[in-house]
mmCIF file of C-alpha atoms and ligand atoms in Angstrom:
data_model
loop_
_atom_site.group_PDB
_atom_site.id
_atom_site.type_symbol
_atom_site.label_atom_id
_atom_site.label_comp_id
_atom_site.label_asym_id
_atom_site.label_seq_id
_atom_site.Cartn_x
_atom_site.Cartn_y
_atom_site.Cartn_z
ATOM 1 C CA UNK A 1 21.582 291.277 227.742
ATOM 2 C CA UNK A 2 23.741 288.468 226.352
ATOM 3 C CA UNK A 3 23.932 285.140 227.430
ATOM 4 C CA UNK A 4 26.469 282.261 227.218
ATOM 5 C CA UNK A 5 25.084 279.203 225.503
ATOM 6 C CA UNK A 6 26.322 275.889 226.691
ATOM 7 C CA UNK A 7 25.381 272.345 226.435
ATOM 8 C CA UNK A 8 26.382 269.191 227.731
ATOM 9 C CA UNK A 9 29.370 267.119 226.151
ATOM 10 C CA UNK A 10 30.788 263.980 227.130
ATOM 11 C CA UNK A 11 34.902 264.510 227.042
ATOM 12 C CA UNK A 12 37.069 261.696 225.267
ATOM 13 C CA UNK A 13 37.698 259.665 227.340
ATOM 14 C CA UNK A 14 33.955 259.082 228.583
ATOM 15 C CA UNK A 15 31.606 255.985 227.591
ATOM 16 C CA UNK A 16 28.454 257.027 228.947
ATOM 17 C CA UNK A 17 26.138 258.960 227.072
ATOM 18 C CA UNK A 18 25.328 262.398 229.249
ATOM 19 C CA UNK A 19 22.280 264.041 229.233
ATOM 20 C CA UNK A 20 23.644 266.073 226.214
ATOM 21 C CA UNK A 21 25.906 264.892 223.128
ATOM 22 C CA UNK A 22 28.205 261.301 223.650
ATOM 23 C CA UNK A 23 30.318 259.358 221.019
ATOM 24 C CA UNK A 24 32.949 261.186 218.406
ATOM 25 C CA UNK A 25 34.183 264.016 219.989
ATOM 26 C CA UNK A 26 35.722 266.166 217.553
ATOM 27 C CA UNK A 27 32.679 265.781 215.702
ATOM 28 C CA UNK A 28 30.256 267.143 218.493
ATOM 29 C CA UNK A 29 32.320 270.212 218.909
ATOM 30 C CA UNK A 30 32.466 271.550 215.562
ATOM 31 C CA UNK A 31 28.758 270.211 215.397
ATOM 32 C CA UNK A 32 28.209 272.489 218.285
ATOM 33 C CA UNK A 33 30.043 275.259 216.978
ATOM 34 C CA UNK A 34 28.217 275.430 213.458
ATOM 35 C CA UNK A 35 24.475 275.297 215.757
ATOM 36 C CA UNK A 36 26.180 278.719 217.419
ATOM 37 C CA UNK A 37 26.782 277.723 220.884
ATOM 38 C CA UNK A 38 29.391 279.681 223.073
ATOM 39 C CA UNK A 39 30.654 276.342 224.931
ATOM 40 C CA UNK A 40 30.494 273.248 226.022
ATOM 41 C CA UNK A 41 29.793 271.514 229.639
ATOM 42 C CA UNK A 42 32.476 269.102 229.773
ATOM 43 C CA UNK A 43 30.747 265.483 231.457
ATOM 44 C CA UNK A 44 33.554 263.671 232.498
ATOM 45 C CA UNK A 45 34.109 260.340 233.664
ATOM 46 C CA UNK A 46 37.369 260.428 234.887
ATOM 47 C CA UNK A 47 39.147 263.133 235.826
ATOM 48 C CA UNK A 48 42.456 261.140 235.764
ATOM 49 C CA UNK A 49 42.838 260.355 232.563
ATOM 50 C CA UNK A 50 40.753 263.024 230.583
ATOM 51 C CA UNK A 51 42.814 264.294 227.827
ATOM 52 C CA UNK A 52 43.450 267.908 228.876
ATOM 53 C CA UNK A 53 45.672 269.195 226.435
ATOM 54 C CA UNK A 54 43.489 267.403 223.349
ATOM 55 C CA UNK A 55 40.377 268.922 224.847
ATOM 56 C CA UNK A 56 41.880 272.147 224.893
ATOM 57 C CA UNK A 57 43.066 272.131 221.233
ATOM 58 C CA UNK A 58 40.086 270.786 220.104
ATOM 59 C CA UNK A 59 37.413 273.446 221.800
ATOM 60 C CA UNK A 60 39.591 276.212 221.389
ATOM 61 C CA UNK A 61 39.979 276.007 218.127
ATOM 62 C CA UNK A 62 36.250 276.429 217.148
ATOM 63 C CA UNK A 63 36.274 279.585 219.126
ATOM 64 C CA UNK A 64 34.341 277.690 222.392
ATOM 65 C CA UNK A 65 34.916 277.609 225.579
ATOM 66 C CA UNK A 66 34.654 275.343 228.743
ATOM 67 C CA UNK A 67 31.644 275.876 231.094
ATOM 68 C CA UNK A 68 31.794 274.001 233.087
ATOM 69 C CA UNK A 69 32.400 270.908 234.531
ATOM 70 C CA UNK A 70 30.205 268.249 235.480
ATOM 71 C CA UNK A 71 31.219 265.586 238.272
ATOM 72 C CA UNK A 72 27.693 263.315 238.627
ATOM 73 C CA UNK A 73 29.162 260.094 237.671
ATOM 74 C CA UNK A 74 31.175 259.981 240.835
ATOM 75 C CA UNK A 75 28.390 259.497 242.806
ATOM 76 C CA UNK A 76 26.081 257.885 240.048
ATOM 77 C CA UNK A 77 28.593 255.199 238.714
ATOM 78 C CA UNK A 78 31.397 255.069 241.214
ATOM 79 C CA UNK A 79 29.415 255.345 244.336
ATOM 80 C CA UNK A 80 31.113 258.122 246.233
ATOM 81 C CA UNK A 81 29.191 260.930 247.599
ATOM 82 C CA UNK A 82 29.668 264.097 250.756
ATOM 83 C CA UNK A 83 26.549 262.598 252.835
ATOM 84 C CA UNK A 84 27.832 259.205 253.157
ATOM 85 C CA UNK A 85 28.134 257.668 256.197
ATOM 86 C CA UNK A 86 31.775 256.542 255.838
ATOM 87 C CA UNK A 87 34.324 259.307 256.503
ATOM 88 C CA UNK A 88 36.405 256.776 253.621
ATOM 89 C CA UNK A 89 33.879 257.391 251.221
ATOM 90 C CA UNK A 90 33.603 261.160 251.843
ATOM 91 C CA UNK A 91 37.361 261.619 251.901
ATOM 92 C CA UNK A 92 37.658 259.205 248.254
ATOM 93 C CA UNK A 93 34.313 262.030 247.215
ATOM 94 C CA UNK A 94 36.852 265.239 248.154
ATOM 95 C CA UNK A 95 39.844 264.214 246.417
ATOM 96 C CA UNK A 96 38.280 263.111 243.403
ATOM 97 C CA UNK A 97 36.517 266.979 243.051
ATOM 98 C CA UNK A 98 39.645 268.525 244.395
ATOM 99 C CA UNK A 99 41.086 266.747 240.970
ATOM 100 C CA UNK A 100 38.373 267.668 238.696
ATOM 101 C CA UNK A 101 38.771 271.358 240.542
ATOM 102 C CA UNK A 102 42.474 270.758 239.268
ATOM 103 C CA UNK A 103 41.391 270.265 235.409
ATOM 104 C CA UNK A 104 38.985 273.557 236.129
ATOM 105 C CA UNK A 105 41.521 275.489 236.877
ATOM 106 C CA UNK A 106 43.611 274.746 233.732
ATOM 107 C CA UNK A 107 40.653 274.768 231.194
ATOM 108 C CA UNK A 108 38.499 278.083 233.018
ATOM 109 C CA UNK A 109 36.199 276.741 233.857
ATOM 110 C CA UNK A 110 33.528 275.944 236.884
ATOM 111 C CA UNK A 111 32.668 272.627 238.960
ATOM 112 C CA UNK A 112 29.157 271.141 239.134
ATOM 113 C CA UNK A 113 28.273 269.600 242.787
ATOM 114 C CA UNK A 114 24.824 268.255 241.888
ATOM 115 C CA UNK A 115 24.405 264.016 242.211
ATOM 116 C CA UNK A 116 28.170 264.184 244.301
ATOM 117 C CA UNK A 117 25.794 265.581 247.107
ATOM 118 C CA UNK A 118 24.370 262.078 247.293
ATOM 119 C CA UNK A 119 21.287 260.282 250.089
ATOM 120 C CA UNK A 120 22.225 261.129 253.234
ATOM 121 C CA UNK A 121 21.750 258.080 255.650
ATOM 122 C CA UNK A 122 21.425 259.027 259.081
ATOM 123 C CA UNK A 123 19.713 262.461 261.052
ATOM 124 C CA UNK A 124 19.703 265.111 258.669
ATOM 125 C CA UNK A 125 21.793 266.930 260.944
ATOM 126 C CA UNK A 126 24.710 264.990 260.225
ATOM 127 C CA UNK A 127 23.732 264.838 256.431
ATOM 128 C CA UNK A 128 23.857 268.379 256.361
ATOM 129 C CA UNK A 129 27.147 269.137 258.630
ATOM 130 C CA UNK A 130 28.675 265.984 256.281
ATOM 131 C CA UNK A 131 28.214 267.721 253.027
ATOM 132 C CA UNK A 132 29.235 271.285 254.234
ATOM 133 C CA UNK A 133 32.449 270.249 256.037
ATOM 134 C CA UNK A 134 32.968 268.635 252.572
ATOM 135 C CA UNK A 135 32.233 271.463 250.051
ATOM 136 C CA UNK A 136 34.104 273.382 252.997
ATOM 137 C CA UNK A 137 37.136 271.667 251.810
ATOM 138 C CA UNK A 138 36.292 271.795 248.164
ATOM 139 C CA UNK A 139 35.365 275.608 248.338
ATOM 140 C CA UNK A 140 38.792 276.154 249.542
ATOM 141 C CA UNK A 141 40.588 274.553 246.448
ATOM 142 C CA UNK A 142 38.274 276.368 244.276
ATOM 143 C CA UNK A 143 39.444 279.730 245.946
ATOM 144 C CA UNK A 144 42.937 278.791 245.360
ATOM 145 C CA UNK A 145 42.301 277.863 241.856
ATOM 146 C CA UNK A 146 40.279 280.712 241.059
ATOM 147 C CA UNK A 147 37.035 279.088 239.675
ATOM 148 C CA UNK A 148 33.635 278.651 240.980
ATOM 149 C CA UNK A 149 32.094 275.437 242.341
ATOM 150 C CA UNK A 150 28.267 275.281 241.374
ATOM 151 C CA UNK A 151 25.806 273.915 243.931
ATOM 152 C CA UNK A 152 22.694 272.432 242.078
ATOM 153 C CA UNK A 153 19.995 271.528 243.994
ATOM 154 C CA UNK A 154 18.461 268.134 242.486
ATOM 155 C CA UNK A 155 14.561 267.174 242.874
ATOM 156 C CA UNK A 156 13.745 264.555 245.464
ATOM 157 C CA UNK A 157 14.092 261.240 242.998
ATOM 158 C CA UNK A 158 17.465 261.933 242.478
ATOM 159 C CA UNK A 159 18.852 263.444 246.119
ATOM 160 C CA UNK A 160 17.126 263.807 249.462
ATOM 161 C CA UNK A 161 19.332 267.004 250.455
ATOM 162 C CA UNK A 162 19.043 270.423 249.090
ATOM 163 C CA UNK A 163 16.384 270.017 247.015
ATOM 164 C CA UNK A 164 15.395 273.761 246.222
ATOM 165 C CA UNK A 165 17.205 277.189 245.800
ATOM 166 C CA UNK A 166 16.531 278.056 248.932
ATOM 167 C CA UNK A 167 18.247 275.332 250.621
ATOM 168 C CA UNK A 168 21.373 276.111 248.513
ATOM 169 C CA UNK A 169 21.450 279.349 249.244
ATOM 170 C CA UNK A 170 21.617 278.717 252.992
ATOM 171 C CA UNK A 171 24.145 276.099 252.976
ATOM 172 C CA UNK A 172 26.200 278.727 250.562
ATOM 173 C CA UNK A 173 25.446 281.064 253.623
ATOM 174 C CA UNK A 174 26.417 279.107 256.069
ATOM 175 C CA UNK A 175 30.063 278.619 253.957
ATOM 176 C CA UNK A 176 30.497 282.244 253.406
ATOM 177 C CA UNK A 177 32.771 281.459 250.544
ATOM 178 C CA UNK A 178 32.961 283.763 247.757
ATOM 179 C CA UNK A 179 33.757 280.828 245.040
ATOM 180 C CA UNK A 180 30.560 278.867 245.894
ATOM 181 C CA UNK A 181 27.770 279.974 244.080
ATOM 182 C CA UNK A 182 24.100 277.835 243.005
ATOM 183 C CA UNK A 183 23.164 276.536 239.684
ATOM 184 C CA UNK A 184 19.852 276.785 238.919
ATOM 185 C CA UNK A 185 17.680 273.463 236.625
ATOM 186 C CA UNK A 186 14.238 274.195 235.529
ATOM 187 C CA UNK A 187 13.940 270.420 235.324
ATOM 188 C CA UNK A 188 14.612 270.163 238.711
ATOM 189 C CA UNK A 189 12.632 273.457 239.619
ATOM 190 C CA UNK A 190 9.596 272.258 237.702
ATOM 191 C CA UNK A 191 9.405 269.352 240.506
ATOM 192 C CA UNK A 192 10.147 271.225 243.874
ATOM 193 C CA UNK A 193 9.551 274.649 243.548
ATOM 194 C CA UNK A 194 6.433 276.686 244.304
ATOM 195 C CA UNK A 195 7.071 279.113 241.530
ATOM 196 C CA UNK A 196 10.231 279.120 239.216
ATOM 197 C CA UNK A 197 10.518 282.601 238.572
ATOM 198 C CA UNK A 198 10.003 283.807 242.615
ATOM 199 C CA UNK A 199 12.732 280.974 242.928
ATOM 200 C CA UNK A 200 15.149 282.564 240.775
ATOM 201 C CA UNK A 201 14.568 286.169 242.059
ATOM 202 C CA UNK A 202 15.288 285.437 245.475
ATOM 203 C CA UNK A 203 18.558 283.454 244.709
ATOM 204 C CA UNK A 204 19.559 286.210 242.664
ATOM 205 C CA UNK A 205 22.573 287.124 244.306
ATOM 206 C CA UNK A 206 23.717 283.441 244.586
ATOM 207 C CA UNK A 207 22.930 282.354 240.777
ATOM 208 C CA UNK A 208 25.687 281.790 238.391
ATOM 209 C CA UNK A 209 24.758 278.765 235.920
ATOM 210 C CA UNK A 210 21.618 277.592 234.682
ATOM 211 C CA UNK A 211 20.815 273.952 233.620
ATOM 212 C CA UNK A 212 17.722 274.056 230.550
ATOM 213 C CA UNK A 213 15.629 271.461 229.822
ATOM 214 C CA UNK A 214 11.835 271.154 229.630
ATOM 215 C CA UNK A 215 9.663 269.410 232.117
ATOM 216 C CA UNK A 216 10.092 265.628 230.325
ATOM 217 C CA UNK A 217 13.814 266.212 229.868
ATOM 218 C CA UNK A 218 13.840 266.942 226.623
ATOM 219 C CA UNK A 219 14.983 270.487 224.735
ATOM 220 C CA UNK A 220 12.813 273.209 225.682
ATOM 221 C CA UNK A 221 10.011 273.312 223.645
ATOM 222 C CA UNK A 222 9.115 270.002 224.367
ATOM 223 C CA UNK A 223 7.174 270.463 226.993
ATOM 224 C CA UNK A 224 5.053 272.659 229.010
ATOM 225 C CA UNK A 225 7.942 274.716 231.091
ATOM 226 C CA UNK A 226 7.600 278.382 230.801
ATOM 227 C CA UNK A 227 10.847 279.734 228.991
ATOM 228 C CA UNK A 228 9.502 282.973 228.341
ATOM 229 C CA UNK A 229 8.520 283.930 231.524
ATOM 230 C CA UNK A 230 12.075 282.400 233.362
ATOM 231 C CA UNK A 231 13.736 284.306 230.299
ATOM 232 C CA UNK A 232 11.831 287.604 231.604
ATOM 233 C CA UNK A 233 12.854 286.801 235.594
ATOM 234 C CA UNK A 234 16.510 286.389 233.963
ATOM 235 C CA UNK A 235 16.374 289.655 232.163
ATOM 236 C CA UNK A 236 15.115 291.679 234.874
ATOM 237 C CA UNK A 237 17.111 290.477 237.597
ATOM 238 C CA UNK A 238 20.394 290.926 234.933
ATOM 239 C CA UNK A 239 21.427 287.726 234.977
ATOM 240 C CA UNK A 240 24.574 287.362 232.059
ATOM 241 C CA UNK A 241 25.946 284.055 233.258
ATOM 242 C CA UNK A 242 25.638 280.748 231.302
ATOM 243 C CA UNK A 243 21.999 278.719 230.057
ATOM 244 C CA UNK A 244 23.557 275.286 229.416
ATOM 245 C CA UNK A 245 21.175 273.374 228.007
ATOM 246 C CA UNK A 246 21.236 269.272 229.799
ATOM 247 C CA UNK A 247 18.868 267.094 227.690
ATOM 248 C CA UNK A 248 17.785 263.944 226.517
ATOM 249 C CA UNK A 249 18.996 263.175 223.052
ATOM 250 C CA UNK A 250 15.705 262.818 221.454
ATOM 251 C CA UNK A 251 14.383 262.628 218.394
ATOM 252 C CA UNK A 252 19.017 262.472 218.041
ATOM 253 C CA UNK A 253 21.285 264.167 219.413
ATOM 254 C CA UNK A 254 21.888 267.018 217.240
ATOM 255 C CA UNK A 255 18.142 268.064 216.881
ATOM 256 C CA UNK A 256 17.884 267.941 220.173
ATOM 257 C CA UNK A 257 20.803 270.450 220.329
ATOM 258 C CA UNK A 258 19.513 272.757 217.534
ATOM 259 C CA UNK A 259 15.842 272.638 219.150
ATOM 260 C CA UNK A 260 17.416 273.975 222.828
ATOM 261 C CA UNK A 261 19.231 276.888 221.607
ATOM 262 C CA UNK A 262 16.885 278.028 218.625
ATOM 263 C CA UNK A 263 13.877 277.890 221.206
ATOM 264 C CA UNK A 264 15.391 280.351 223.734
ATOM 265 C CA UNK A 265 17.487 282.344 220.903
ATOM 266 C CA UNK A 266 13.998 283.273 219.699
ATOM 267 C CA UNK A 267 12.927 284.546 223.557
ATOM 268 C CA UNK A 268 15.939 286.555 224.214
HETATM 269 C C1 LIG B 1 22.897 267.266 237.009
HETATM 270 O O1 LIG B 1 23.177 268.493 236.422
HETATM 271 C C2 LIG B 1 21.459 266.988 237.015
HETATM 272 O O2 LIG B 1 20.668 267.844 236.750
HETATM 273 C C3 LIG B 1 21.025 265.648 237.353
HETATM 274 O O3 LIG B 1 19.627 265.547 237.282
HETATM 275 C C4 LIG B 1 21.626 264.621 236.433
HETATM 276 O O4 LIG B 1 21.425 263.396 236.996
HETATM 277 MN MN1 LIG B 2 21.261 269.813 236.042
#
């Protein structure tokens, strides 16, 4: 059984600390590197202006690789989401993912759809229809491209629409495309599902990523989520995808990062 180990990064060109390592750059990834993660989850800010070929360089050369990609802050700082109301605002949504699908493709690596998703307004109905016809679109690209996007389903504080695995795995249904798959958060999990590890059994065939972090937020460990038994679902369903690890910096940033992957190293 071997697992990829991943953790959130912001990329160069982004100012917001992530729920993972912000600030110097280079730094974090050979910081990173010497804790013995596989990759890094790229968080960027814009996908515009990211530096692609220094990001390259600069994780390639410690041996890492790209994860994945995540794509929250273009509903959480720029406002744009697929369950809007405003066909605008969807459209401006699409071709901002079809562009980070764009940087995917060159660096290998998958797209996150999590906070994109966004509060639908109206009937559910149309909620639902509005964000299909949209990762319709983006599902598409991804297929031409050759990478996966990742459908996370986000608790009810933070979304109002596909909330569990379940729900994702219906709407991925419903697509019938072979790039869409469902990323899995215990964070998320610990709030809306009945039991985590009957969760991640029946989504089996769907699951591709997994987002760690412990019921407060912080590295597991820090709280009362049970890693060992989701590491025991993971095992016996054979899951051999990616545990990126999405936390709050806390005590810092780089205990935080050797806490996450020590924790589950010592559970595998
Ligand atoms: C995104 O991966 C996620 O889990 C969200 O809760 C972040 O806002
Ligand atoms: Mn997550």
């Amino acid at each position: 059984m071997s697992f990829t180990f991943s953790i959130v990064i912001a990329s160069p060109e982004t100012d917001v600390q992530p729920l993972g390592l912000g600030g110097d750059f280079d730094e974090n990834i050979s910081r990173i590197y010497e804790l013995g993660y596989d990759g890094v989850e790229l968080f960027v800010e814009d996908p515009y202006s990211m530096p692609l070929k220094e990001v390259k360089e600069k994780v390639s050369k410690h041996g890492l690789r790209v994860t994945a990609i995540g794509t929250g802050l273009t509903y959480t700082k720029f406002g744009l989401s697929f369950t809007s109301p405003s066909p605008e605002i969807r459209e401006k949504a699409v071709d901002r993912i079809i562009r980070y699908i764009r940087l995917a493709e060159e660096l290998e690596a998958d797209v996150i759809i999590g906070s994109v998703k966004g509060r639908f307004e109206g009937s559910y109905r149309d909620g639902w229809n509005n964000l299909r016809s949209c990762l319709e679109r983006c599902s598409r690209e991804a297929e031409r491209a050759g990478i996966h996007i990742l459908l996370e389903p986000l608790n009810r504080y933070e979304s109002n629409i596909v909330n569990r695995l379940d729900e994702g795995v219906k709407l991925i249904r419903e697509i019938g495309s072979g790039a869409l798959k469902l990323l899995a958060d215990t964070f998320h999990m610990n709030i809306e599902e009945r039991s985590i590890p009957e969760a991640i059994r029946k989504a089996r065939h769907h699951l591709a990523y997994l987002h760690f972090s412990d019921s407060n937020r912080q590295a597991p460990g820090s709280g009362h989520i049970n890693f060992k038994e989701i590491v025991g679902v993971l095992k016996e369903i054979g899951y051999d995808g990616t545990i990126s690890f999405e936390i709050l910096p806390i005590p810092d940033q780089f205990s935080a990062a050797r806490q996450a992957i020590n924790q589950i190293k010592k559970l595998v």
